[in-house]
MMTF fields as JSON, N, C-alpha, C and O atoms, coordinates in Angstrom:
{
  "mmtfVersion": "1.0.0",
  "mmtfProducer": "UNKNOWN",
  "numBonds": 411,
  "numAtoms": 412,
  "numGroups": 103,
  "numChains": 1,
  "numModels": 1,
  "chainsPerModel": [1],
  "groupsPerChain": [103],
  "chainIdList": ["A"],
  "bondAtomList": [4, 2, 8, 6, 12, 10, 16, 14, 20, 18, 24, 22, 28, 26, 32, 30, 36, 34, 40, 38, 44, 42, 48, 46, 52, 50, 56, 54, 60, 58, 64, 62, 68, 66, 72, 70, 76, 74, 80, 78, 84, 82, 88, 86, 92, 90, 96, 94, 100, 98, 104, 102, 108, 106, 112, 110, 116, 114, 120, 118, 124, 122, 128, 126, 132, 130, 136, 134, 140, 138, 144, 142, 148, 146, 152, 150, 156, 154, 160, 158, 164, 162, 168, 166, 172, 170, 176, 174, 180, 178, 184, 182, 188, 186, 192, 190, 196, 194, 200, 198, 204, 202, 208, 206, 212, 210, 216, 214, 220, 218, 224, 222, 228, 226, 232, 230, 236, 234, 240, 238, 244, 242, 248, 246, 252, 250, 256, 254, 260, 258, 264, 262, 268, 266, 272, 270, 276, 274, 280, 278, 284, 282, 288, 286, 292, 290, 296, 294, 300, 298, 304, 302, 308, 306, 312, 310, 316, 314, 320, 318, 324, 322, 328, 326, 332, 330, 336, 334, 340, 338, 344, 342, 348, 346, 352, 350, 356, 354, 360, 358, 364, 362, 368, 366, 372, 370, 376, 374, 380, 378, 384, 382, 388, 386, 392, 390, 396, 394, 400, 398, 404, 402, 408, 406],
  "bondOrderList": [1, 1, 1, 1, 1, 1, 1, 1, 1, 1, 1, 1, 1, 1, 1, 1, 1, 1, 1, 1, 1, 1, 1, 1, 1, 1, 1, 1, 1, 1, 1, 1, 1, 1, 1, 1, 1, 1, 1, 1, 1, 1, 1, 1, 1, 1, 1, 1, 1, 1, 1, 1, 1, 1, 1, 1, 1, 1, 1, 1, 1, 1, 1, 1, 1, 1, 1, 1, 1, 1, 1, 1, 1, 1, 1, 1, 1, 1, 1, 1, 1, 1, 1, 1, 1, 1, 1, 1, 1, 1, 1, 1, 1, 1, 1, 1, 1, 1, 1, 1, 1, 1],
  "groupList": [{"groupName": "MET", "atomNameList": ["N", "CA", "C", "O"], "elementList": ["N", "C", "C", "O"], "formalChargeList": [0, 0, 0, 0], "bondAtomList": [1, 0, 2, 1, 3, 2], "bondOrderList": [1, 1, 2], "singleLetterCode": "M", "chemCompType": "L-PEPTIDE LINKING"}, {"groupName": "VAL", "atomNameList": ["N", "CA", "C", "O"], "elementList": ["N", "C", "C", "O"], "formalChargeList": [0, 0, 0, 0], "bondAtomList": [1, 0, 2, 1, 3, 2], "bondOrderList": [1, 1, 2], "singleLetterCode": "V", "chemCompType": "L-PEPTIDE LINKING"}, {"groupName": "LEU", "atomNameList": ["N", "CA", "C", "O"], "elementList": ["N", "C", "C", "O"], "formalChargeList": [0, 0, 0, 0], "bondAtomList": [1, 0, 2, 1, 3, 2], "bondOrderList": [1, 1, 2], "singleLetterCode": "L", "chemCompType": "L-PEPTIDE LINKING"}, {"groupName": "ASN", "atomNameList": ["N", "CA", "C", "O"], "elementList": ["N", "C", "C", "O"], "formalChargeList": [0, 0, 0, 0], "bondAtomList": [1, 0, 2, 1, 3, 2], "bondOrderList": [1, 1, 2], "singleLetterCode": "N", "chemCompType": "L-PEPTIDE LINKING"}, {"groupName": "GLU", "atomNameList": ["N", "CA", "C", "O"], "elementList": ["N", "C", "C", "O"], "formalChargeList": [0, 0, 0, 0], "bondAtomList": [1, 0, 2, 1, 3, 2], "bondOrderList": [1, 1, 2], "singleLetterCode": "E", "chemCompType": "L-PEPTIDE LINKING"}, {"groupName": "THR", "atomNameList": ["N", "CA", "C", "O"], "elementList": ["N", "C", "C", "O"], "formalChargeList": [0, 0, 0, 0], "bondAtomList": [1, 0, 2, 1, 3, 2], "bondOrderList": [1, 1, 2], "singleLetterCode": "T", "chemCompType": "L-PEPTIDE LINKING"}, {"groupName": "SER", "atomNameList": ["N", "CA", "C", "O"], "elementList": ["N", "C", "C", "O"], "formalChargeList": [0, 0, 0, 0], "bondAtomList": [1, 0, 2, 1, 3, 2], "bondOrderList": [1, 1, 2], "singleLetterCode": "S", "chemCompType": "L-PEPTIDE LINKING"}, {"groupName": "ARG", "atomNameList": ["N", "CA", "C", "O"], "elementList": ["N", "C", "C", "O"], "formalChargeList": [0, 0, 0, 0], "bondAtomList": [1, 0, 2, 1, 3, 2], "bondOrderList": [1, 1, 2], "singleLetterCode": "R", "chemCompType": "L-PEPTIDE LINKING"}, {"groupName": "ALA", "atomNameList": ["N", "CA", "C", "O"], "elementList": ["N", "C", "C", "O"], "formalChargeList": [0, 0, 0, 0], "bondAtomList": [1, 0, 2, 1, 3, 2], "bondOrderList": [1, 1, 2], "singleLetterCode": "A", "chemCompType": "L-PEPTIDE LINKING"}, {"groupName": "GLY", "atomNameList": ["N", "CA", "C", "O"], "elementList": ["N", "C", "C", "O"], "formalChargeList": [0, 0, 0, 0], "bondAtomList": [1, 0, 2, 1, 3, 2], "bondOrderList": [1, 1, 2], "singleLetterCode": "G", "chemCompType": "PEPTIDE LINKING"}, {"groupName": "PHE", "atomNameList": ["N", "CA", "C", "O"], "elementList": ["N", "C", "C", "O"], "formalChargeList": [0, 0, 0, 0], "bondAtomList": [1, 0, 2, 1, 3, 2], "bondOrderList": [1, 1, 2], "singleLetterCode": "F", "chemCompType": "L-PEPTIDE LINKING"}, {"groupName": "LYS", "atomNameList": ["N", "CA", "C", "O"], "elementList": ["N", "C", "C", "O"], "formalChargeList": [0, 0, 0, 0], "bondAtomList": [1, 0, 2, 1, 3, 2], "bondOrderList": [1, 1, 2], "singleLetterCode": "K", "chemCompType": "L-PEPTIDE LINKING"}, {"groupName": "TYR", "atomNameList": ["N", "CA", "C", "O"], "elementList": ["N", "C", "C", "O"], "formalChargeList": [0, 0, 0, 0], "bondAtomList": [1, 0, 2, 1, 3, 2], "bondOrderList": [1, 1, 2], "singleLetterCode": "Y", "chemCompType": "L-PEPTIDE LINKING"}, {"groupName": "ASP", "atomNameList": ["N", "CA", "C", "O"], "elementList": ["N", "C", "C", "O"], "formalChargeList": [0, 0, 0, 0], "bondAtomList": [1, 0, 2, 1, 3, 2], "bondOrderList": [1, 1, 2], "singleLetterCode": "D", "chemCompType": "L-PEPTIDE LINKING"}, {"groupName": "PRO", "atomNameList": ["N", "CA", "C", "O"], "elementList": ["N", "C", "C", "O"], "formalChargeList": [0, 0, 0, 0], "bondAtomList": [1, 0, 2, 1, 3, 2], "bondOrderList": [1, 1, 2], "singleLetterCode": "P", "chemCompType": "L-PEPTIDE LINKING"}, {"groupName": "ILE", "atomNameList": ["N", "CA", "C", "O"], "elementList": ["N", "C", "C", "O"], "formalChargeList": [0, 0, 0, 0], "bondAtomList": [1, 0, 2, 1, 3, 2], "bondOrderList": [1, 1, 2], "singleLetterCode": "I", "chemCompType": "L-PEPTIDE LINKING"}, {"groupName": "CYS", "atomNameList": ["N", "CA", "C", "O"], "elementList": ["N", "C", "C", "O"], "formalChargeList": [0, 0, 0, 0], "bondAtomList": [1, 0, 2, 1, 3, 2], "bondOrderList": [1, 1, 2], "singleLetterCode": "C", "chemCompType": "L-PEPTIDE LINKING"}, {"groupName": "GLN", "atomNameList": ["N", "CA", "C", "O"], "elementList": ["N", "C", "C", "O"], "formalChargeList": [0, 0, 0, 0], "bondAtomList": [1, 0, 2, 1, 3, 2], "bondOrderList": [1, 1, 2], "singleLetterCode": "Q", "chemCompType": "L-PEPTIDE LINKING"}, {"groupName": "HIS", "atomNameList": ["N", "CA", "C", "O"], "elementList": ["N", "C", "C", "O"], "formalChargeList": [0, 0, 0, 0], "bondAtomList": [1, 0, 2, 1, 3, 2], "bondOrderList": [1, 1, 2], "singleLetterCode": "H", "chemCompType": "L-PEPTIDE LINKING"}],
  "groupTypeList": [0, 1, 2, 2, 3, 3, 4, 4, 2, 5, 2, 2, 5, 6, 7, 8, 7, 3, 9, 6, 10, 5, 1, 5, 10, 11, 7, 12, 13, 9, 7, 13, 11, 14, 5, 14, 7, 4, 9, 11, 14, 14, 2, 14, 15, 6, 4, 12, 7, 16, 2, 15, 7, 8, 17, 6, 11, 6, 11, 11, 2, 6, 5, 1, 1, 3, 17, 3, 4, 15, 2, 11, 10, 0, 4, 8, 12, 9, 11, 1, 0, 11, 5, 6, 0, 13, 9, 2, 11, 11, 1, 11, 11, 14, 11, 5, 11, 6, 11, 1, 8, 18, 9],
  "groupIdList": [1, 2, 3, 4, 5, 6, 7, 8, 9, 10, 11, 12, 13, 14, 15, 16, 17, 18, 19, 20, 21, 22, 23, 24, 25, 26, 27, 28, 29, 30, 31, 32, 33, 34, 35, 36, 37, 38, 39, 40, 41, 42, 43, 44, 45, 46, 47, 48, 49, 50, 51, 52, 53, 54, 55, 56, 57, 58, 59, 60, 61, 62, 63, 64, 65, 66, 67, 68, 69, 70, 71, 72, 73, 74, 75, 76, 77, 78, 79, 80, 81, 82, 83, 84, 85, 86, 87, 88, 89, 90, 91, 92, 93, 94, 95, 96, 97, 98, 99, 100, 101, 102, 103],
  "secStructList": [7, 7, 7, 7, 7, 2, 2, 2, 2, 2, 2, 2, 2, 2, 2, 6, 1, 1, 1, 7, 3, 3, 3, 3, 3, 3, 3, 3, 7, 1, 7, 1, 1, 7, 7, 7, 1, 1, 1, 1, 7, 7, 7, 7, 7, 1, 7, 7, 3, 3, 3, 3, 3, 3, 3, 3, 6, 6, 3, 3, 3, 3, 3, 3, 3, 7, 4, 4, 4, 2, 2, 2, 2, 2, 2, 2, 2, 2, 2, 2, 2, 2, 2, 2, 7, 6, 6, 7, 7, 7, 7, 7, 7, 7, 7, 7, 2, 2, 2, 2, 2, 2, 7],
  "xCoordList": [0.829, 0.0, 0.875, 1.884, 0.485, 1.166, 0.48, -0.745, 1.246, 0.666, 0.146, 0.888, -1.109, -1.765, -1.666, -2.127, -1.076, -1.035, -1.633, -2.05, -1.671, -2.349, -1.706, -2.417, -0.376, 0.305, 0.002, -0.218, -0.01, -0.286, -1.73, -2.008, -2.648, -4.048, -4.231, -5.032, -3.497, -3.542, -3.011, -3.594, -1.908, -1.367, -2.34, -2.491, -2.997, -3.953, -5.125, -5.572, -5.621, -6.737, -6.305, -7.085, -5.075, -4.62, -4.38, -4.579, -3.963, -3.786, -5.125, -5.203, -6.171, -7.486, -8.345, -9.57, -7.762, -8.546, -9.447, -10.607, -8.939, -9.734, -10.454, -11.289, -10.15, -10.784, -11.53, -12.152, -11.459, -12.14, -11.263, -10.306, -11.598, -10.923, -11.941, -12.956, -11.662, -12.582, -11.863, -10.669, -12.608, -12.11, -13.154, -14.34, -12.71, -13.622, -13.177, -11.982, -14.14, -13.902, -14.548, -15.675, -13.834, -14.349, -13.891, -12.757, -14.754, -14.364, -13.37, -13.574, -12.295, -11.214, -10.91, -10.702, -10.887, -10.662, -9.212, -8.899, -8.326, -6.91, -6.481, -5.305, -7.392, -7.036, -6.615, -7.265, -5.512, -5.044, -5.487, -5.498, -5.849, -6.262, -7.727, -8.191, -8.461, -9.855, -9.936, -9.02, -11.028, -11.218, -11.694, -12.487, -11.227, -11.674, -13.136, -13.634, -13.806, -15.22, -15.41, -16.365, -14.511, -14.648, -13.466, -12.428, -13.627, -12.528, -12.818, -13.972, -11.754, -11.895, -12.551, -12.311, -13.364, -13.914, -12.791, -11.827, -12.906, -11.852, -11.785, -12.755, -10.636, -10.455, -11.331, -11.504, -11.885, -12.708, -11.855, -10.683, -12.465, -11.755, -12.011, -13.158, -10.924, -11.081, -11.292, -11.986, -10.696, -10.802, -10.803, -9.897, -11.817, -11.863, -11.059, -10.847, -10.619, -9.9, -10.667, -11.664, -10.197, -10.836, -9.832, -8.742, -10.193, -9.359, -9.804, -10.975, -8.873, -9.185, -8.391, -7.17, -9.101, -8.462, -8.797, -9.944, -7.784, -7.974, -7.414, -6.355, -8.133, -7.709, -7.986, -9.048, -7.01, -7.152, -6.477, -5.285, -7.201, -6.725, -5.801, -6.278, -4.494, -3.565, -2.919, -2.23, -3.124, -2.498, -3.449, -4.606, -2.949, -3.751, -3.003, -1.807, -3.714, -3.155, -4.115, -5.328, -3.568, -4.433, -3.725, -2.497, -4.523, -3.989, -5.008, -6.185, -4.533, -5.393, -5.295, -4.197, -6.452, -6.492, -7.131, -8.194, -6.493, -7.037, -8.227, -8.42, -9.026, -10.231, -9.913, -10.638, -8.85, -8.555, -7.979, -7.882, -7.593, -7.035, -7.992, -7.644, -9.19, -10.106, -10.597, -10.762, -10.833, -11.307, -10.256, -10.584, -9.004, -7.916, -7.791, -7.588, -7.914, -7.836, -9.012, -8.831, -10.217, -11.394, -11.336, -11.805, -10.776, -10.602, -9.645, -9.911, -8.529, -7.572, -8.189, -7.965, -8.962, -9.631, -10.656, -10.769, -11.389, -12.363, -11.712, -12.243, -10.562, -9.842, -9.372, -9.469, -8.865, -8.413, -9.586, -9.448, -10.735, -11.904, -12.404, -12.781, -12.409, -12.874, -11.969, -12.452, -10.659, -9.733, -9.715, -9.393, -10.054, -9.962, -11.278, -11.296, -12.366, -13.657, -14.008, -15.189, -13.031, -13.315, -13.671, -14.181, -13.422, -13.682, -14.997, -15.22, -15.876, -17.143, -18.077, -18.121, -18.812, -19.755, -21.163, -21.525, -21.953, -23.326, -24.171, -24.096, -24.967, -25.812, -27.122, -27.785, -27.49, -28.749, -29.862, -29.791, -30.891, -32.021, -33.123, -33.43, -33.714, -34.818, -36.061, -36.34, -36.796, -38.021, -39.122, -39.244, -39.917, -41.042, -42.214, -42.246, -43.168, -44.309, -45.16, -45.71, -45.282, -46.13, -45.519, -46.254, -44.218, -43.576, -43.667, -43.837, -43.558, -43.63, -45.042, -45.198, -46.062, -47.455, -47.838, -48.579, -47.352, -47.719, -46.807, -47.23, -45.574, -44.635, -44.301, -43.513],
  "yCoordList": [-1.183, 0.0, 1.249, 1.312, 2.219, 3.503, 4.395, 4.513, 5.02, 5.883, 7.156, 7.866, 7.433, 8.606, 9.755, 9.642, 10.848, 12.02, 13.204, 13.073, 14.345, 15.519, 15.985, 16.365, 15.963, 16.434, 15.526, 16.008, 14.202, 13.28, 13.383, 13.265, 13.602, 13.785, 15.074, 15.121, 16.12, 17.378, 17.183, 17.693, 16.445, 16.162, 15.339, 15.573, 14.38, 13.54, 14.365, 14.159, 15.294, 16.124, 17.116, 17.428, 17.618, 18.568, 17.866, 18.471, 16.618, 15.852, 15.548, 15.398, 15.457, 15.082, 16.298, 16.179, 17.45, 18.661, 18.46, 18.872, 17.836, 17.638, 16.297, 16.05, 15.435, 14.122, 13.964, 14.901, 12.764, 12.508, 11.649, 11.026, 11.626, 10.756, 10.296, 10.956, 9.166, 8.612, 8.408, 8.111, 8.573, 8.307, 7.425, 7.754, 6.304, 5.412, 5.241, 5.22, 5.119, 4.918, 3.593, 3.307, 2.784, 1.487, 1.153, 1.455, 0.541, 0.113, -1.038, -1.964, -0.971, -1.938, -2.459, -1.683, -3.773, -4.357, -4.744, -5.229, -4.551, -4.831, -6.216, -6.558, -7.018, -8.37, -8.357, -7.742, -9.048, -9.161, -10.468, -10.592, -11.433, -12.733, -12.969, -12.482, -13.712, -14.0, -14.936, -15.722, -14.853, -15.713, -17.087, -17.172, -18.152, -19.494, -19.726, -19.133, -20.582, -20.848, -21.724, -21.541, -22.671, -23.59, -23.404, -22.87, -23.843, -23.74, -22.704, -22.445, -22.117, -21.125, -19.848, -19.45, -19.22, -17.93, -16.888, -16.997, -15.889, -14.869, -14.043, -13.948, -13.457, -12.604, -11.361, -10.84, -10.881, -9.666, -8.459, -8.357, -7.57, -6.384, -5.249, -4.904, -4.667, -3.601, -2.238, -1.379, -2.047, -0.738, -0.91, -1.523, -0.369, -0.403, 0.755, 1.768, 0.588, 1.638, 1.948, 1.298, 2.941, 3.341, 3.15, 3.721, 2.352, 2.142, 3.145, 3.179, 3.957, 5.015, 4.763, 4.614, 4.716, 4.502, 5.669, 6.113, 6.16, 7.237, 6.772, 6.146, 7.081, 6.61, 7.674, 8.297, 7.866, 8.767, 8.119, 7.818, 7.899, 7.232, 6.06, 4.935, 6.292, 5.187, 5.223, 4.275, 6.278, 6.428, 5.948, 6.365, 5.059, 4.544, 4.769, 4.494, 5.273, 5.492, 4.924, 4.924, 4.44, 3.959, 4.117, 4.165, 4.197, 4.324, 3.81, 3.632, 3.577, 3.173, 4.256, 4.636, 4.755, 5.817, 5.264, 4.645, 5.481, 5.04, 5.901, 7.0, 5.381, 6.095, 7.47, 8.431, 7.573, 8.851, 9.882, 11.054, 9.495, 10.432, 10.749, 11.508, 10.183, 10.337, 11.772, 12.242, 12.479, 13.869, 14.762, 15.612, 14.578, 15.368, 15.09, 16.012, 13.817, 13.463, 14.046, 14.553, 13.98, 14.488, 16.002, 16.518, 16.718, 18.161, 18.471, 19.354, 17.741, 17.94, 17.555, 18.232, 16.476, 16.034, 17.078, 17.35, 17.653, 18.69, 19.925, 20.51, 20.326, 21.476, 21.205, 22.075, 20.005, 19.648, 19.651, 20.13, 19.127, 19.095, 20.509, 20.792, 21.386, 22.753, 23.504, 24.266, 23.296, 23.998, 23.412, 24.121, 22.132, 21.507, 21.538, 21.132, 21.996, 21.993, 23.34, 23.665, 24.121, 25.444, 25.409, 26.4, 24.309, 24.24, 23.583, 23.271, 23.363, 22.713, 23.652, 24.853, 23.093, 23.886, 23.669, 22.555, 24.725, 24.624, 24.012, 24.434, 23.025, 22.339, 23.107, 23.415, 23.412, 24.104, 23.084, 22.136, 23.286, 22.376, 22.934, 24.125, 22.083, 22.579, 22.811, 22.073, 23.851, 24.165, 23.216, 22.868, 22.805, 21.928, 22.77, 23.983, 22.126, 22.844, 23.488, 24.567, 22.853, 23.413, 24.685, 25.611, 24.757, 25.979, 27.104, 28.265, 26.779, 27.785, 28.371, 29.578, 27.539, 27.998, 28.833, 29.805, 28.48, 29.199, 30.381, 31.342, 30.334, 31.358, 32.275, 33.197],
  "zCoordList": [0.0, 0.0, 0.0, 0.701, -0.776, -0.788, 0.221, 0.215, 1.081, 2.098, 1.448, 0.77, 1.657, 1.077, 2.058, 3.194, 1.641, 2.502, 1.754, 0.603, 2.405, 1.856, 0.549, -0.382, 0.465, -0.745, -1.934, -3.046, -1.699, -2.796, -3.259, -4.452, -2.329, -2.706, -3.493, -4.427, -3.127, -3.873, -5.292, -6.249, -5.431, -6.76, -7.591, -8.79, -6.959, -7.667, -8.195, -9.324, -7.385, -7.836, -8.906, -9.806, -8.824, -9.846, -11.176, -12.23, -11.152, -12.396, -13.047, -14.266, -12.252, -12.757, -13.071, -13.088, -13.317, -13.614, -14.819, -14.795, -15.871, -17.081, -17.085, -17.956, -16.137, -16.07, -14.768, -14.269, -14.228, -12.969, -12.081, -12.541, -10.822, -9.876, -8.852, -8.627, -8.238, -7.257, -5.935, -5.897, -4.857, -3.515, -2.839, -2.83, -2.275, -1.584, -0.139, 0.156, 0.748, 2.172, 2.555, 2.15, 3.337, 3.723, 5.136, 5.51, 5.914, 7.252, 7.129, 6.345, 7.911, 7.82, 9.213, 10.146, 9.347, 10.67, 10.919, 12.006, 9.968, 10.162, 9.749, 9.88, 9.257, 8.832, 7.372, 6.527, 7.093, 5.717, 5.072, 3.847, 5.896, 5.383, 5.745, 6.775, 4.912, 5.259, 6.452, 6.697, 7.191, 8.351, 7.88, 6.942, 8.506, 8.1, 8.488, 9.445, 7.747, 8.009, 9.235, 9.99, 9.434, 10.561, 11.5, 11.109, 12.721, 13.669, 14.728, 15.071, 15.242, 16.306, 15.777, 14.637, 16.593, 16.169, 16.134, 16.892, 15.27, 15.192, 16.471, 17.223, 16.694, 17.865, 17.74, 16.639, 18.849, 18.764, 18.371, 18.735, 17.636, 17.159, 18.128, 18.411, 18.639, 19.626, 18.959, 19.503, 17.788, 17.136, 15.624, 15.06, 14.979, 13.521, 12.96, 13.627, 11.729, 11.013, 9.742, 9.432, 9.014, 7.766, 6.634, 6.668, 5.634, 4.458, 3.408, 3.032, 2.938, 1.978, 0.711, 0.747, -0.416, -1.714, -2.631, -2.698, -3.335, -4.311, -5.639, -5.688, -6.734, -8.043, -9.095, -9.11, -9.973, -11.11, -12.3, -12.24, -13.368, -14.584, -14.264, -14.109, -14.162, -13.93, -12.548, -12.173, -11.795, -10.481, -9.391, -9.338, -8.515, -7.408, -6.106, -6.014, -5.094, -3.765, -2.733, -2.938, -1.619, -0.549, 0.79, 0.863, 1.837, 3.183, 4.19, 3.874, 5.404, 6.506, 7.568, 7.975, 8.022, 9.021, 10.285, 10.224, 11.431, 12.71, 13.112, 12.591, 14.054, 14.492, 15.068, 14.808, 15.839, 16.491, 15.527, 15.891, 14.312, 13.33, 12.197, 11.292, 12.226, 11.096, 10.953, 9.827, 12.041, 11.94, 11.301, 10.473, 11.676, 11.098, 9.6, 8.811, 9.208, 7.797, 7.023, 5.917, 7.592, 6.886, 6.712, 5.698, 7.673, 7.524, 6.379, 5.564, 6.318, 5.229, 3.892, 2.889, 3.868, 2.646, 2.188, 0.993, 3.118, 2.785, 2.181, 1.237, 2.723, 2.176, 0.753, -0.112, 0.509, -0.836, -1.807, -2.932, -1.394, -2.268, -2.586, -3.724, -1.594, -1.821, -2.783, -3.621, -2.674, -3.559, -4.958, -5.912, -5.109, -6.43, -7.203, -8.365, -6.618, -7.303, -7.901, -8.022, -8.275, -8.821, -10.304, -10.826, -10.995, -12.427, -12.788, -13.958, -11.824, -12.113, -12.872, -12.607, -13.808, -14.589, -14.064, -13.682, -14.043, -13.584, -14.692, -15.846, -14.337, -15.299, -15.444, -14.453, -16.69, -16.947, -17.038, -17.82, -16.234, -16.219, -17.116, -17.057, -17.94, -18.774, -17.926, -16.981, -18.286, -17.551, -17.979, -19.154, -17.011, -17.34, -17.835, -17.628, -18.484, -19.049, -17.97, -18.189, -16.809, -15.761, -15.193, -14.851, -15.085, -14.581, -15.604, -15.231, -16.881, -17.925, -17.993, -18.176, -17.848, -17.935, -16.721, -16.86, -15.536, -14.323, -14.043, -13.4, -14.506, -14.094, -15.147, -14.936]
}
């Protein structure tokens, strides 16, 4: 896994100015191997983590964030999203017949 930090996420969003990129968040319990169906029950999980994956065309980044660091990461992620969404175009919606007749 490549460690995803604020600078790399900023670079990923700047590369995707003319295209798109995706970010996914998933609950992660820290296990790398699947649990067996039979046998001993798995050990209880004391703390869940968040698995975050970012992808743009050919570049893929991922990281695991602990519960106590998730707020700090989300604040940094929010700042990056606000600065990178300046090129969005407003979609024009067609007026319906009922609005045209009444308005």
